[in-house]
Amino acid sequence: MTVLNPRLAAVALWVPPASRVADVGTDHGYLPISLMETGRASQVIACDISEGPLDNARRNLETAGVAGVELRLGDGLGPVSQDEADCVCIAGMGGDLMVRIIEGAPWLRNADKLLLLQPMSAAEELRAYLYTAGYVIERERA
């Protein structure tokens, strides 16, 4: 079983069971691995902008023996279509970059989409954007 750091564990805890998840900026792939191991996700699309992190994620998936995770190369949510994910996790990057990613995927405004965001900086910028763009912040954890 994959042990997540406290930051990613907090994100994983809020993923509804059996979700179809898009993990943006997957890096090492630990979040998708944990979500599949625990049944929090029925499938995961793990995206990253660079091949290197996807190679790391691929190795970690193989080592963990986890299936159901598809790795995709691309910027933000560009590699994901609106009918492929009902939960989107964006963790470990700046709030300003998260704003750009969210703006680039207008389908996130659908009421059936859950965003789980964990900014490393510019949280106040992200929060202000979400309010002005009409999103609802249901809960927060510091």
PDB file of N, CA and C in Angstrom, residues 53-120:
ATOM      1  N   PRO A  53       8.480  13.128 -15.689  1.00  0.00           N
ATOM      2  CA  PRO A  53       7.570  12.732 -14.613  1.00  0.00           C
ATOM      3  C   PRO A  53       6.671  11.553 -14.999  1.00  0.00           C
ATOM      4  N   LEU A  54       6.236  11.495 -16.246  1.00  0.00           N
ATOM      5  CA  LEU A  54       5.404  10.365 -16.663  1.00  0.00           C
ATOM      6  C   LEU A  54       6.204   9.062 -16.639  1.00  0.00           C
ATOM      7  N   ASP A  55       7.493   9.123 -16.978  1.00  0.00           N
ATOM      8  CA  ASP A  55       8.349   7.937 -16.873  1.00  0.00           C
ATOM      9  C   ASP A  55       8.462   7.493 -15.417  1.00  0.00           C
ATOM     10  N   ASN A  56       8.623   8.465 -14.497  1.00  0.00           N
ATOM     11  CA  ASN A  56       8.668   8.142 -13.061  1.00  0.00           C
ATOM     12  C   ASN A  56       7.364   7.484 -12.626  1.00  0.00           C
ATOM     13  N   ALA A  57       6.241   8.072 -13.039  1.00  0.00           N
ATOM     14  CA  ALA A  57       4.933   7.525 -12.679  1.00  0.00           C
ATOM     15  C   ALA A  57       4.766   6.114 -13.242  1.00  0.00           C
ATOM     16  N   ARG A  58       5.198   5.904 -14.476  1.00  0.00           N
ATOM     17  CA  ARG A  58       5.093   4.591 -15.121  1.00  0.00           C
ATOM     18  C   ARG A  58       5.867   3.545 -14.320  1.00  0.00           C
ATOM     19  N   ARG A  59       7.075   3.884 -13.921  1.00  0.00           N
ATOM     20  CA  ARG A  59       7.881   2.951 -13.121  1.00  0.00           C
ATOM     21  C   ARG A  59       7.203   2.650 -11.783  1.00  0.00           C
ATOM     22  N   ASN A  60       6.687   3.694 -11.133  1.00  0.00           N
ATOM     23  CA  ASN A  60       6.042   3.503  -9.832  1.00  0.00           C
ATOM     24  C   ASN A  60       4.762   2.675  -9.954  1.00  0.00           C
ATOM     25  N   LEU A  61       4.006   2.875 -11.034  1.00  0.00           N
ATOM     26  CA  LEU A  61       2.807   2.073 -11.269  1.00  0.00           C
ATOM     27  C   LEU A  61       3.170   0.607 -11.461  1.00  0.00           C
ATOM     28  N   GLU A  62       4.205   0.358 -12.225  1.00  0.00           N
ATOM     29  CA  GLU A  62       4.645  -1.017 -12.459  1.00  0.00           C
ATOM     30  C   GLU A  62       5.110  -1.667 -11.170  1.00  0.00           C
ATOM     31  N   THR A  63       5.891  -0.938 -10.379  1.00  0.00           N
ATOM     32  CA  THR A  63       6.385  -1.463  -9.102  1.00  0.00           C
ATOM     33  C   THR A  63       5.226  -1.784  -8.160  1.00  0.00           C
ATOM     34  N   ALA A  64       4.218  -0.910  -8.129  1.00  0.00           N
ATOM     35  CA  ALA A  64       3.062  -1.112  -7.252  1.00  0.00           C
ATOM     36  C   ALA A  64       2.096  -2.154  -7.798  1.00  0.00           C
ATOM     37  N   GLY A  65       2.219  -2.490  -9.081  1.00  0.00           N
ATOM     38  CA  GLY A  65       1.322  -3.462  -9.686  1.00  0.00           C
ATOM     39  C   GLY A  65      -0.107  -2.948  -9.813  1.00  0.00           C
ATOM     40  N   VAL A  66      -0.242  -1.646 -10.050  1.00  0.00           N
ATOM     41  CA  VAL A  66      -1.560  -1.012 -10.123  1.00  0.00           C
ATOM     42  C   VAL A  66      -1.982  -0.848 -11.580  1.00  0.00           C
ATOM     43  N   ALA A  67      -3.231  -1.225 -11.855  1.00  0.00           N
ATOM     44  CA  ALA A  67      -3.824  -1.030 -13.179  1.00  0.00           C
ATOM     45  C   ALA A  67      -4.912   0.035 -13.064  1.00  0.00           C
ATOM     46  N   GLY A  68      -5.408   0.495 -14.207  1.00  0.00           N
ATOM     47  CA  GLY A  68      -6.498   1.459 -14.208  1.00  0.00           C
ATOM     48  C   GLY A  68      -6.053   2.902 -14.260  1.00  0.00           C
ATOM     49  N   VAL A  69      -4.747   3.115 -14.439  1.00  0.00           N
ATOM     50  CA  VAL A  69      -4.205   4.473 -14.547  1.00  0.00           C
ATOM     51  C   VAL A  69      -3.654   4.653 -15.957  1.00  0.00           C
ATOM     52  N   GLU A  70      -4.147   5.669 -16.621  1.00  0.00           N
ATOM     53  CA  GLU A  70      -3.668   5.999 -17.968  1.00  0.00           C
ATOM     54  C   GLU A  70      -2.804   7.246 -17.879  1.00  0.00           C
ATOM     55  N   LEU A  71      -1.596   7.174 -18.394  1.00  0.00           N
ATOM     56  CA  LEU A  71      -0.670   8.305 -18.381  1.00  0.00           C
ATOM     57  C   LEU A  71      -0.791   9.081 -19.687  1.00  0.00           C
ATOM     58  N   ARG A  72      -0.910  10.411 -19.567  1.00  0.00           N
ATOM     59  CA  ARG A  72      -1.035  11.249 -20.760  1.00  0.00           C
ATOM     60  C   ARG A  72      -0.129  12.469 -20.658  1.00  0.00           C
ATOM     61  N   LEU A  73       0.524  12.749 -21.755  1.00  0.00           N
ATOM     62  CA  LEU A  73       1.408  13.901 -21.867  1.00  0.00           C
ATOM     63  C   LEU A  73       0.608  15.107 -22.356  1.00  0.00           C
ATOM     64  N   GLY A  74       0.755  16.223 -21.661  1.00  0.00           N
ATOM     65  CA  GLY A  74       0.082  17.431 -22.117  1.00  0.00           C
ATOM     66  C   GLY A  74       0.023  18.494 -21.043  1.00  0.00           C
ATOM     67  N   ASP A  75      -0.383  19.677 -21.469  1.00  0.00           N
ATOM     68  CA  ASP A  75      -0.463  20.844 -20.595  1.00  0.00           C
ATOM     69  C   ASP A  75      -1.812  20.899 -19.906  1.00  0.00           C
ATOM     70  N   GLY A  76      -1.807  20.972 -18.590  1.00  0.00           N
ATOM     71  CA  GLY A  76      -3.032  21.112 -17.820  1.00  0.00           C
ATOM     72  C   GLY A  76      -4.016  19.998 -18.101  1.00  0.00           C
ATOM     73  N   LEU A  77      -5.267  20.389 -18.355  1.00  0.00           N
ATOM     74  CA  LEU A  77      -6.318  19.425 -18.660  1.00  0.00           C
ATOM     75  C   LEU A  77      -6.503  19.220 -20.161  1.00  0.00           C
ATOM     76  N   GLY A  78      -5.567  19.711 -20.950  1.00  0.00           N
ATOM     77  CA  GLY A  78      -5.646  19.534 -22.393  1.00  0.00           C
ATOM     78  C   GLY A  78      -5.817  18.090 -22.834  1.00  0.00           C
ATOM     79  N   PRO A  79      -5.147  17.127 -22.182  1.00  0.00           N
ATOM     80  CA  PRO A  79      -5.274  15.732 -22.613  1.00  0.00           C
ATOM     81  C   PRO A  79      -6.531  15.018 -22.094  1.00  0.00           C
ATOM     82  N   VAL A  80      -7.407  15.730 -21.379  1.00  0.00           N
ATOM     83  CA  VAL A  80      -8.577  15.099 -20.758  1.00  0.00           C
ATOM     84  C   VAL A  80      -9.847  15.718 -21.329  1.00  0.00           C
ATOM     85  N   SER A  81     -10.805  14.889 -21.710  1.00  0.00           N
ATOM     86  CA  SER A  81     -12.091  15.420 -22.179  1.00  0.00           C
ATOM     87  C   SER A  81     -13.073  15.429 -21.021  1.00  0.00           C
ATOM     88  N   GLN A  82     -14.094  16.237 -21.155  1.00  0.00           N
ATOM     89  CA  GLN A  82     -15.032  16.444 -20.056  1.00  0.00           C
ATOM     90  C   GLN A  82     -15.785  15.186 -19.638  1.00  0.00           C
ATOM     91  N   ASP A  83     -15.938  14.231 -20.519  1.00  0.00           N
ATOM     92  CA  ASP A  83     -16.671  13.018 -20.166  1.00  0.00           C
ATOM     93  C   ASP A  83     -15.776  11.935 -19.554  1.00  0.00           C
ATOM     94  N   GLU A  84     -14.499  12.230 -19.352  1.00  0.00           N
ATOM     95  CA  GLU A  84     -13.582  11.222 -18.814  1.00  0.00           C
ATOM     96  C   GLU A  84     -13.337  11.332 -17.310  1.00  0.00           C
ATOM     97  N   ALA A  85     -13.691  12.454 -16.701  1.00  0.00           N
ATOM     98  CA  ALA A  85     -13.386  12.647 -15.279  1.00  0.00           C
ATOM     99  C   ALA A  85     -14.516  13.389 -14.581  1.00  0.00           C
ATOM    100  N   ASP A  86     -14.844  12.919 -13.377  1.00  0.00           N
ATOM    101  CA  ASP A  86     -15.796  13.660 -12.560  1.00  0.00           C
ATOM    102  C   ASP A  86     -15.112  14.310 -11.367  1.00  0.00           C
ATOM    103  N   CYS A  87     -13.871  13.976 -11.129  1.00  0.00           N
ATOM    104  CA  CYS A  87     -13.074  14.578 -10.052  1.00  0.00           C
ATOM    105  C   CYS A  87     -11.710  14.957 -10.622  1.00  0.00           C
ATOM    106  N   VAL A  88     -11.317  16.203 -10.430  1.00  0.00           N
ATOM    107  CA  VAL A  88     -10.037  16.695 -10.938  1.00  0.00           C
ATOM    108  C   VAL A  88      -9.174  17.120  -9.756  1.00  0.00           C
ATOM    109  N   CYS A  89      -7.995  16.529  -9.653  1.00  0.00           N
ATOM    110  CA  CYS A  89      -7.040  16.871  -8.598  1.00  0.00           C
ATOM    111  C   CYS A  89      -5.883  17.656  -9.214  1.00  0.00           C
ATOM    112  N   ILE A  90      -5.628  18.816  -8.644  1.00  0.00           N
ATOM    113  CA  ILE A  90      -4.470  19.610  -9.048  1.00  0.00           C
ATOM    114  C   ILE A  90      -3.740  19.958  -7.764  1.00  0.00           C
ATOM    115  N   ALA A  91      -2.564  19.403  -7.574  1.00  0.00           N
ATOM    116  CA  ALA A  91      -1.840  19.568  -6.317  1.00  0.00           C
ATOM    117  C   ALA A  91      -0.364  19.850  -6.576  1.00  0.00           C
ATOM    118  N   GLY A  92       0.217  20.614  -5.671  1.00  0.00           N
ATOM    119  CA  GLY A  92       1.657  20.798  -5.686  1.00  0.00           C
ATOM    120  C   GLY A  92       2.195  21.835  -6.648  1.00  0.00           C
ATOM    121  N   MET A  93       1.341  22.744  -7.099  1.00  0.00           N
ATOM    122  CA  MET A  93       1.812  23.830  -7.963  1.00  0.00           C
ATOM    123  C   MET A  93       1.230  25.136  -7.445  1.00  0.00           C
ATOM    124  N   GLY A  94       1.626  26.228  -8.028  1.00  0.00           N
ATOM    125  CA  GLY A  94       1.158  27.530  -7.588  1.00  0.00           C
ATOM    126  C   GLY A  94      -0.284  27.800  -7.966  1.00  0.00           C
ATOM    127  N   GLY A  95      -0.955  28.577  -7.143  1.00  0.00           N
ATOM    128  CA  GLY A  95      -2.338  28.933  -7.406  1.00  0.00           C
ATOM    129  C   GLY A  95      -2.516  29.675  -8.712  1.00  0.00           C
ATOM    130  N   ASP A  96      -1.521  30.478  -9.096  1.00  0.00           N
ATOM    131  CA  ASP A  96      -1.615  31.207 -10.363  1.00  0.00           C
ATOM    132  C   ASP A  96      -1.604  30.253 -11.558  1.00  0.00           C
ATOM    133  N   LEU A  97      -0.821  29.198 -11.489  1.00  0.00           N
ATOM    134  CA  LEU A  97      -0.814  28.185 -12.554  1.00  0.00           C
ATOM    135  C   LEU A  97      -2.137  27.410 -12.552  1.00  0.00           C
ATOM    136  N   MET A  98      -2.660  27.127 -11.376  1.00  0.00           N
ATOM    137  CA  MET A  98      -3.949  26.436 -11.280  1.00  0.00           C
ATOM    138  C   MET A  98      -5.051  27.256 -11.938  1.00  0.00           C
ATOM    139  N   VAL A  99      -5.021  28.569 -11.744  1.00  0.00           N
ATOM    140  CA  VAL A  99      -6.009  29.450 -12.385  1.00  0.00           C
ATOM    141  C   VAL A  99      -5.944  29.269 -13.898  1.00  0.00           C
ATOM    142  N   ARG A 100      -4.743  29.275 -14.457  1.00  0.00           N
ATOM    143  CA  ARG A 100      -4.580  29.111 -15.909  1.00  0.00           C
ATOM    144  C   ARG A 100      -5.118  27.764 -16.369  1.00  0.00           C
ATOM    145  N   ILE A 101      -4.864  26.718 -15.615  1.00  0.00           N
ATOM    146  CA  ILE A 101      -5.331  25.377 -15.976  1.00  0.00           C
ATOM    147  C   ILE A 101      -6.859  25.320 -15.938  1.00  0.00           C
ATOM    148  N   ILE A 102      -7.449  25.874 -14.906  1.00  0.00           N
ATOM    149  CA  ILE A 102      -8.913  25.861 -14.763  1.00  0.00           C
ATOM    150  C   ILE A 102      -9.557  26.695 -15.866  1.00  0.00           C
ATOM    151  N   GLU A 103      -8.992  27.854 -16.151  1.00  0.00           N
ATOM    152  CA  GLU A 103      -9.537  28.697 -17.226  1.00  0.00           C
ATOM    153  C   GLU A 103      -9.496  27.981 -18.576  1.00  0.00           C
ATOM    154  N   GLY A 104      -8.514  27.121 -18.769  1.00  0.00           N
ATOM    155  CA  GLY A 104      -8.361  26.401 -20.030  1.00  0.00           C
ATOM    156  C   GLY A 104      -9.299  25.209 -20.182  1.00  0.00           C
ATOM    157  N   ALA A 105     -10.100  24.926 -19.155  1.00  0.00           N
ATOM    158  CA  ALA A 105     -11.031  23.787 -19.200  1.00  0.00           C
ATOM    159  C   ALA A 105     -12.413  24.249 -18.750  1.00  0.00           C
ATOM    160  N   PRO A 106     -13.137  24.962 -19.611  1.00  0.00           N
ATOM    161  CA  PRO A 106     -14.436  25.501 -19.221  1.00  0.00           C
ATOM    162  C   PRO A 106     -15.446  24.437 -18.786  1.00  0.00           C
ATOM    163  N   TRP A 107     -15.240  23.200 -19.169  1.00  0.00           N
ATOM    164  CA  TRP A 107     -16.139  22.112 -18.761  1.00  0.00           C
ATOM    165  C   TRP A 107     -16.115  21.860 -17.260  1.00  0.00           C
ATOM    166  N   LEU A 108     -15.108  22.403 -16.561  1.00  0.00           N
ATOM    167  CA  LEU A 108     -15.045  22.255 -15.100  1.00  0.00           C
ATOM    168  C   LEU A 108     -16.191  22.972 -14.402  1.00  0.00           C
ATOM    169  N   ARG A 109     -16.854  23.888 -15.101  1.00  0.00           N
ATOM    170  CA  ARG A 109     -17.983  24.629 -14.516  1.00  0.00           C
ATOM    171  C   ARG A 109     -19.228  23.760 -14.347  1.00  0.00           C
ATOM    172  N   ASN A 110     -19.253  22.586 -14.974  1.00  0.00           N
ATOM    173  CA  ASN A 110     -20.402  21.691 -14.828  1.00  0.00           C
ATOM    174  C   ASN A 110     -20.562  21.297 -13.362  1.00  0.00           C
ATOM    175  N   ALA A 111     -21.795  21.284 -12.905  1.00  0.00           N
ATOM    176  CA  ALA A 111     -22.076  21.000 -11.493  1.00  0.00           C
ATOM    177  C   ALA A 111     -21.637  19.605 -11.068  1.00  0.00           C
ATOM    178  N   ASP A 112     -21.493  18.690 -12.016  1.00  0.00           N
ATOM    179  CA  ASP A 112     -21.104  17.323 -11.663  1.00  0.00           C
ATOM    180  C   ASP A 112     -19.590  17.123 -11.578  1.00  0.00           C
ATOM    181  N   LYS A 113     -18.823  18.212 -11.670  1.00  0.00           N
ATOM    182  CA  LYS A 113     -17.365  18.120 -11.591  1.00  0.00           C
ATOM    183  C   LYS A 113     -16.887  18.605 -10.220  1.00  0.00           C
ATOM    184  N   LEU A 114     -16.032  17.823  -9.597  1.00  0.00           N
ATOM    185  CA  LEU A 114     -15.435  18.182  -8.310  1.00  0.00           C
ATOM    186  C   LEU A 114     -13.973  18.538  -8.531  1.00  0.00           C
ATOM    187  N   LEU A 115     -13.578  19.707  -8.041  1.00  0.00           N
ATOM    188  CA  LEU A 115     -12.179  20.126  -8.101  1.00  0.00           C
ATOM    189  C   LEU A 115     -11.567  19.999  -6.717  1.00  0.00           C
ATOM    190  N   LEU A 116     -10.442  19.309  -6.633  1.00  0.00           N
ATOM    191  CA  LEU A 116      -9.671  19.232  -5.392  1.00  0.00           C
ATOM    192  C   LEU A 116      -8.344  19.908  -5.678  1.00  0.00           C
ATOM    193  N   LEU A 117      -8.135  21.065  -5.060  1.00  0.00           N
ATOM    194  CA  LEU A 117      -6.993  21.919  -5.361  1.00  0.00           C
ATOM    195  C   LEU A 117      -6.103  22.069  -4.141  1.00  0.00           C
ATOM    196  N   GLN A 118      -4.802  21.928  -4.332  1.00  0.00           N
ATOM    197  CA  GLN A 118      -3.848  22.060  -3.238  1.00  0.00           C
ATOM    198  C   GLN A 118      -2.702  22.940  -3.729  1.00  0.00           C
ATOM    199  N   PRO A 119      -2.876  24.270  -3.624  1.00  0.00           N
ATOM    200  CA  PRO A 119      -1.829  25.176  -4.100  1.00  0.00           C
ATOM    201  C   PRO A 119      -0.649  25.249  -3.126  1.00  0.00           C
ATOM    202  N   MET A 120       0.555  25.338  -3.684  1.00  0.00           N
ATOM    203  CA  MET A 120       1.763  25.489  -2.871  1.00  0.00           C
ATOM    204  C   MET A 120       2.083  26.964  -2.624  1.00  0.00           C
TER     205      MET A 120
END
